[in-house]
Amino acid sequence: MFFTRKRTDGREGQKFCDATDLVDLHSHILPHIDDGSDSVGESLEMLRCSYAQGVGKIVATPHFYPNMTNPVDFLERRSRAVEALAAAVAERRALGEKIPNVYLGAEVAYFDGISRSAAVFDLCIQGTKLLLVEMPFERWSETNIGELISLKAKGFQPIVAHYDRYWSYQEKDLLDRLLESGIAIQLNAEAFLRFGTKRQALGMISAGAVSFLGSDCHNMTTRMPNLSSAVNAIEKSLGCGCVEELMADAAKELDAAEVIA
Ligand SMILES: [Fe+2]
């Protein structure tokens, strides 16, 4: 299911995404739950901004830190945030506003024992077994890697959140090991926008090592939705067909997911 298919098509520089084809797998658009959106109003602004960039599907992935909260409290707070956002989105749509479909997940901070935890069932993207995991910001141990592999063996689909934020710490062969084990990789849009990381990020896309992109947007000031900028950079270097394929694959993974707003 997760692949190392070479992605490039000779249509470099052409434009593919102009409507609602983009899938943003990583965002902090739910209000009042983490260090993301501060209000329902800001969440709506983030959604409008995403839609204007061509995002048709966006997954809300609030931080879940097992050392700071327990799953029951987190899920309760998340439900309240969803309720508030869904009501506001319904109101805006009734007025004719275009807003991306919102899906629900979490950005789960890695913990030892994650593969044995019953909590992960409720932290997957709702309706799927896709689990977005934020790994330690240091060189990963065999235990860390083993937990991801165990999650996969148990039928979950672990997705390493923003791999671009850890790759400098890791052994050179780690990416191959992850892909061989069926672990999926998500890159943040910012990886394609910085001189120091752009080349490596494009190389990973070209090698078929990336399954999902995310804006990891937190607000409308310092960490705004920015997926289209990354997509433009990919289209320019690797061709529009590359984005088309990446987004079609990502959308397919969300086929069974529940739209919550
Ligand atoms: Fe995040």
Tab-separated table of C-alpha atoms and ligand atoms in Angstrom:
chain	number	residue	atom	x	y	z
A	1	MET	CA	0.000	0.000	0.000
A	2	PHE	CA	2.863	2.415	0.718
A	3	PHE	CA	5.306	2.324	-2.063
A	4	THR	CA	8.490	3.535	-3.489
A	5	ARG	CA	7.046	4.372	-6.849
A	6	LYS	CA	9.050	6.913	-8.773
A	7	ARG	CA	7.044	10.086	-9.134
A	8	THR	CA	7.891	12.311	-12.092
A	9	ASP	CA	6.178	12.650	-15.412
A	10	GLY	CA	8.000	15.044	-17.687
A	11	ARG	CA	5.368	17.764	-17.224
A	12	GLU	CA	7.577	19.852	-14.952
A	13	GLY	CA	6.252	23.366	-14.438
A	14	GLN	CA	2.683	22.601	-15.509
A	15	LYS	CA	-0.183	23.242	-13.132
A	16	PHE	CA	-2.415	20.445	-11.897
A	17	CYS	CA	-4.242	21.562	-8.797
A	18	ASP	CA	-6.615	24.406	-9.363
A	19	ALA	CA	-9.773	23.355	-7.559
A	20	THR	CA	-10.148	21.226	-4.465
A	21	ASP	CA	-7.721	18.438	-5.191
A	22	LEU	CA	-5.286	18.958	-2.346
A	23	VAL	CA	-5.293	16.835	0.787
A	24	ASP	CA	-3.845	18.383	3.944
A	25	LEU	CA	-3.194	15.527	6.333
A	26	HIS	CA	-1.810	17.532	9.238
A	27	SER	CA	-3.349	20.645	10.759
A	28	HIS	CA	-4.186	22.277	14.064
A	29	ILE	CA	-7.456	23.844	12.999
A	30	LEU	CA	-9.597	22.709	15.937
A	31	PRO	CA	-10.221	25.615	18.316
A	32	HIS	CA	-9.086	25.707	21.956
A	33	ILE	CA	-7.458	22.312	22.212
A	34	ASP	CA	-3.719	22.709	21.681
A	35	ASP	CA	-1.263	25.371	20.523
A	36	GLY	CA	-3.247	25.723	17.277
A	37	SER	CA	-6.356	27.787	16.587
A	38	ASP	CA	-7.351	30.147	19.392
A	39	SER	CA	-10.994	30.553	18.426
A	40	VAL	CA	-13.726	29.271	16.147
A	41	GLY	CA	-13.238	32.445	14.104
A	42	GLU	CA	-9.571	31.683	13.550
A	43	SER	CA	-10.415	28.062	12.626
A	44	LEU	CA	-12.844	29.326	9.978
A	45	GLU	CA	-10.199	31.686	8.626
A	46	MET	CA	-7.726	28.792	8.387
A	47	LEU	CA	-10.304	26.694	6.553
A	48	ARG	CA	-11.139	29.509	4.119
A	49	CYS	CA	-7.458	30.099	3.497
A	50	SER	CA	-6.927	26.363	2.868
A	51	TYR	CA	-9.841	26.198	0.451
A	52	ALA	CA	-8.533	29.195	-1.452
A	53	GLN	CA	-5.290	27.229	-1.938
A	54	GLY	CA	-7.090	24.247	-3.454
A	55	VAL	CA	-7.456	22.107	-0.323
A	56	GLY	CA	-10.629	20.027	-0.503
A	57	LYS	CA	-9.852	17.650	2.359
A	58	ILE	CA	-8.148	18.585	5.612
A	59	VAL	CA	-7.509	16.430	8.647
A	60	ALA	CA	-7.663	18.071	12.067
A	61	THR	CA	-4.801	16.571	14.055
A	62	PRO	CA	-4.601	18.189	17.513
A	63	HIS	CA	-1.584	17.270	19.635
A	64	PHE	CA	-2.055	14.353	21.994
A	65	TYR	CA	0.712	14.287	24.624
A	66	PRO	CA	0.363	11.187	26.792
A	67	ASN	CA	2.514	12.723	29.531
A	68	MET	CA	0.236	15.771	29.815
A	69	THR	CA	-3.256	14.382	29.416
A	70	ASN	CA	-5.102	11.078	29.450
A	71	PRO	CA	-6.962	9.796	26.410
A	72	VAL	CA	-10.417	10.168	27.990
A	73	ASP	CA	-9.912	13.863	28.787
A	74	PHE	CA	-8.329	14.478	25.398
A	75	LEU	CA	-11.202	12.839	23.523
A	76	GLU	CA	-13.733	14.792	25.538
A	77	ARG	CA	-12.014	18.114	24.817
A	78	ARG	CA	-11.643	17.147	21.168
A	79	SER	CA	-15.374	16.371	20.905
A	80	ARG	CA	-16.246	19.789	22.299
A	81	ALA	CA	-13.893	21.460	19.806
A	82	VAL	CA	-15.395	19.471	16.928
A	83	GLU	CA	-18.914	20.399	18.001
A	84	ALA	CA	-18.080	24.102	18.035
A	85	LEU	CA	-16.326	23.998	14.675
A	86	ALA	CA	-18.923	21.803	12.957
A	87	ALA	CA	-21.733	24.177	13.980
A	88	ALA	CA	-19.827	27.179	12.627
A	89	VAL	CA	-18.922	25.392	9.393
A	90	ALA	CA	-22.546	24.324	8.831
A	91	GLU	CA	-23.657	27.924	9.330
A	92	ARG	CA	-21.100	29.264	6.840
A	93	ARG	CA	-21.893	26.575	4.259
A	94	ALA	CA	-25.597	27.419	4.546
A	95	LEU	CA	-24.621	30.932	3.493
A	96	GLY	CA	-22.898	29.513	0.436
A	97	GLU	CA	-19.337	29.635	1.650
A	98	LYS	CA	-16.903	27.028	0.349
A	99	ILE	CA	-15.046	25.166	3.056
A	100	PRO	CA	-12.930	21.990	2.788
A	101	ASN	CA	-14.263	18.732	4.164
A	102	VAL	CA	-12.828	18.250	7.634
A	103	TYR	CA	-11.711	14.868	8.968
A	104	LEU	CA	-10.664	14.051	12.517
A	105	GLY	CA	-7.476	12.538	13.886
A	106	ALA	CA	-4.678	13.433	16.285
A	107	GLU	CA	-0.956	14.024	16.215
A	108	VAL	CA	0.063	11.430	18.750
A	109	ALA	CA	3.361	12.017	20.512
A	110	TYR	CA	5.362	8.787	20.562
A	111	PHE	CA	5.497	6.877	23.827
A	112	ASP	CA	7.037	3.547	24.749
A	113	GLY	CA	4.229	0.997	24.630
A	114	ILE	CA	2.240	2.897	21.987
A	115	SER	CA	1.800	-0.303	19.979
A	116	ARG	CA	0.187	-2.007	23.006
A	117	SER	CA	-2.022	0.921	23.983
A	118	ALA	CA	-5.784	0.597	23.538
A	119	ALA	CA	-5.940	4.397	23.212
A	120	VAL	CA	-4.586	4.385	19.671
A	121	PHE	CA	-7.869	3.013	18.295
A	122	ASP	CA	-9.556	6.325	19.113
A	123	LEU	CA	-6.622	8.441	17.970
A	124	CYS	CA	-6.532	7.160	14.381
A	125	ILE	CA	-8.128	9.285	11.685
A	126	GLN	CA	-11.783	8.557	12.356
A	127	GLY	CA	-13.067	5.703	10.192
A	128	THR	CA	-9.551	4.482	9.302
A	129	LYS	CA	-6.506	2.836	10.864
A	130	LEU	CA	-4.279	5.773	9.888
A	131	LEU	CA	-2.314	6.991	12.909
A	132	LEU	CA	-0.220	10.167	12.720
A	133	VAL	CA	2.734	9.785	15.087
A	134	GLU	CA	5.106	12.538	16.186
A	135	MET	CA	8.405	10.815	16.851
A	136	PRO	CA	11.161	11.904	19.280
A	137	PHE	CA	13.334	14.827	18.185
A	138	GLU	CA	16.549	12.830	18.538
A	139	ARG	CA	18.121	9.808	16.887
A	140	TRP	CA	15.507	7.071	17.149
A	141	SER	CA	16.344	3.953	19.110
A	142	GLU	CA	15.563	0.421	18.012
A	143	THR	CA	12.690	0.532	20.523
A	144	ASN	CA	11.230	3.605	18.804
A	145	ILE	CA	11.429	1.985	15.376
A	146	GLY	CA	10.178	-1.337	16.737
A	147	GLU	CA	7.034	0.327	18.109
A	148	LEU	CA	6.159	1.680	14.655
A	149	ILE	CA	6.714	-1.731	13.114
A	150	SER	CA	4.544	-3.343	15.818
A	151	LEU	CA	1.743	-0.848	15.137
A	152	LYS	CA	1.898	-1.828	11.484
A	153	ALA	CA	1.876	-5.527	12.351
A	154	LYS	CA	-1.258	-4.968	14.447
A	155	GLY	CA	-3.126	-3.556	11.470
A	156	PHE	CA	-2.623	0.155	12.042
A	157	GLN	CA	-1.057	2.354	9.395
A	158	PRO	CA	1.480	4.490	11.216
A	159	ILE	CA	2.297	7.756	9.473
A	160	VAL	CA	5.443	9.519	10.627
A	161	ALA	CA	4.456	13.184	11.053
A	162	HIS	CA	6.728	15.797	9.460
A	163	TYR	CA	9.672	13.491	8.782
A	164	ASP	CA	11.525	16.576	7.548
A	165	ARG	CA	11.826	17.727	11.142
A	166	TYR	CA	13.797	14.687	12.266
A	167	TRP	CA	15.752	13.501	9.287
A	168	SER	CA	18.946	15.310	10.290
A	169	TYR	CA	19.172	13.198	13.463
A	170	GLN	CA	18.722	9.808	11.840
A	171	GLU	CA	20.866	6.969	10.466
A	172	LYS	CA	21.168	7.138	6.682
A	173	ASP	CA	19.339	3.865	6.099
A	174	LEU	CA	16.366	4.684	8.350
A	175	LEU	CA	14.066	5.860	5.587
A	176	ASP	CA	14.579	2.627	3.631
A	177	ARG	CA	13.879	0.598	6.771
A	178	LEU	CA	10.660	2.489	7.418
A	179	LEU	CA	9.431	2.140	3.856
A	180	GLU	CA	10.330	-1.543	3.721
A	181	SER	CA	8.286	-1.985	6.895
A	182	GLY	CA	5.275	-0.250	5.342
A	183	ILE	CA	5.511	2.861	7.521
A	184	ALA	CA	4.122	5.926	5.743
A	185	ILE	CA	5.844	9.299	5.652
A	186	GLN	CA	4.282	12.766	5.853
A	187	LEU	CA	6.279	15.877	4.995
A	188	ASN	CA	5.397	19.415	5.999
A	189	ALA	CA	4.921	22.025	3.311
A	190	GLU	CA	7.691	24.127	4.818
A	191	ALA	CA	10.252	21.477	3.844
A	192	PHE	CA	9.726	22.507	0.197
A	193	LEU	CA	10.044	26.201	0.954
A	194	ARG	CA	13.413	26.308	2.701
A	195	PHE	CA	16.707	26.314	0.860
A	196	GLY	CA	18.284	23.826	3.283
A	197	THR	CA	15.575	21.173	2.983
A	198	LYS	CA	13.912	21.678	-0.400
A	199	ARG	CA	16.253	19.448	-2.384
A	200	GLN	CA	15.937	16.515	-0.018
A	201	ALA	CA	12.160	16.900	0.204
A	202	LEU	CA	11.815	16.915	-3.591
A	203	GLY	CA	14.138	13.918	-3.794
A	204	MET	CA	11.911	11.994	-1.420
A	205	ILE	CA	8.831	12.865	-3.469
A	206	SER	CA	10.580	11.849	-6.658
A	207	ALA	CA	11.601	8.519	-5.114
A	208	GLY	CA	8.006	7.844	-4.062
A	209	ALA	CA	8.948	7.863	-0.383
A	210	VAL	CA	6.237	10.328	0.658
A	211	SER	CA	2.599	9.384	1.106
A	212	PHE	CA	1.159	12.591	2.516
A	213	LEU	CA	1.749	16.313	2.710
A	214	GLY	CA	0.584	18.555	5.508
A	215	SER	CA	0.558	22.254	6.224
A	216	ASP	CA	0.825	21.669	9.992
A	217	CYS	CA	-0.894	25.040	10.161
A	218	HIS	CA	-1.461	26.411	13.664
A	219	ASN	CA	-2.943	29.871	13.164
A	220	MET	CA	-3.389	32.777	10.773
A	221	THR	CA	-0.280	34.656	11.851
A	222	THR	CA	2.956	32.717	12.288
A	223	ARG	CA	2.033	29.245	10.984
A	224	MET	CA	-0.622	29.763	8.342
A	225	PRO	CA	-1.970	27.213	5.837
A	226	ASN	CA	0.705	26.948	3.131
A	227	LEU	CA	0.128	23.735	1.193
A	228	SER	CA	-0.210	25.409	-2.192
A	229	SER	CA	3.275	26.927	-1.958
A	230	ALA	CA	4.760	23.463	-1.479
A	231	VAL	CA	2.649	22.078	-4.310
A	232	ASN	CA	3.844	24.851	-6.605
A	233	ALA	CA	7.456	23.973	-5.812
A	234	ILE	CA	6.826	20.275	-6.489
A	235	GLU	CA	5.006	20.987	-9.756
A	236	LYS	CA	7.801	23.232	-10.924
A	237	SER	CA	10.493	20.635	-10.307
A	238	LEU	CA	8.773	17.298	-10.814
A	239	GLY	CA	5.680	17.986	-12.883
A	240	CYS	CA	1.978	18.296	-12.266
A	241	GLY	CA	1.364	14.573	-12.730
A	242	CYS	CA	3.485	13.964	-9.676
A	243	VAL	CA	1.191	16.091	-7.497
A	244	GLU	CA	-1.865	14.586	-9.177
A	245	GLU	CA	-0.747	11.079	-8.258
A	246	LEU	CA	0.335	11.975	-4.727
A	247	MET	CA	-2.963	13.696	-3.955
A	248	ALA	CA	-5.080	10.988	-5.589
A	249	ASP	CA	-3.323	8.370	-3.444
A	250	ALA	CA	-3.786	10.476	-0.303
A	251	ALA	CA	-7.468	11.068	-1.069
A	252	LYS	CA	-7.964	7.339	-1.574
A	253	GLU	CA	-6.579	6.662	1.899
A	254	LEU	CA	-9.337	8.912	3.259
A	255	ASP	CA	-12.115	7.145	1.344
A	256	ALA	CA	-13.362	5.418	4.475
A	257	ALA	CA	-12.755	8.365	6.772
A	258	GLU	CA	-15.634	10.199	8.380
A	259	VAL	CA	-16.255	13.828	7.449
A	260	ILE	CA	-16.865	15.646	10.723
A	261	ALA	CA	-17.494	19.132	9.353
B	1	FE	FE	1.634	19.333	14.102
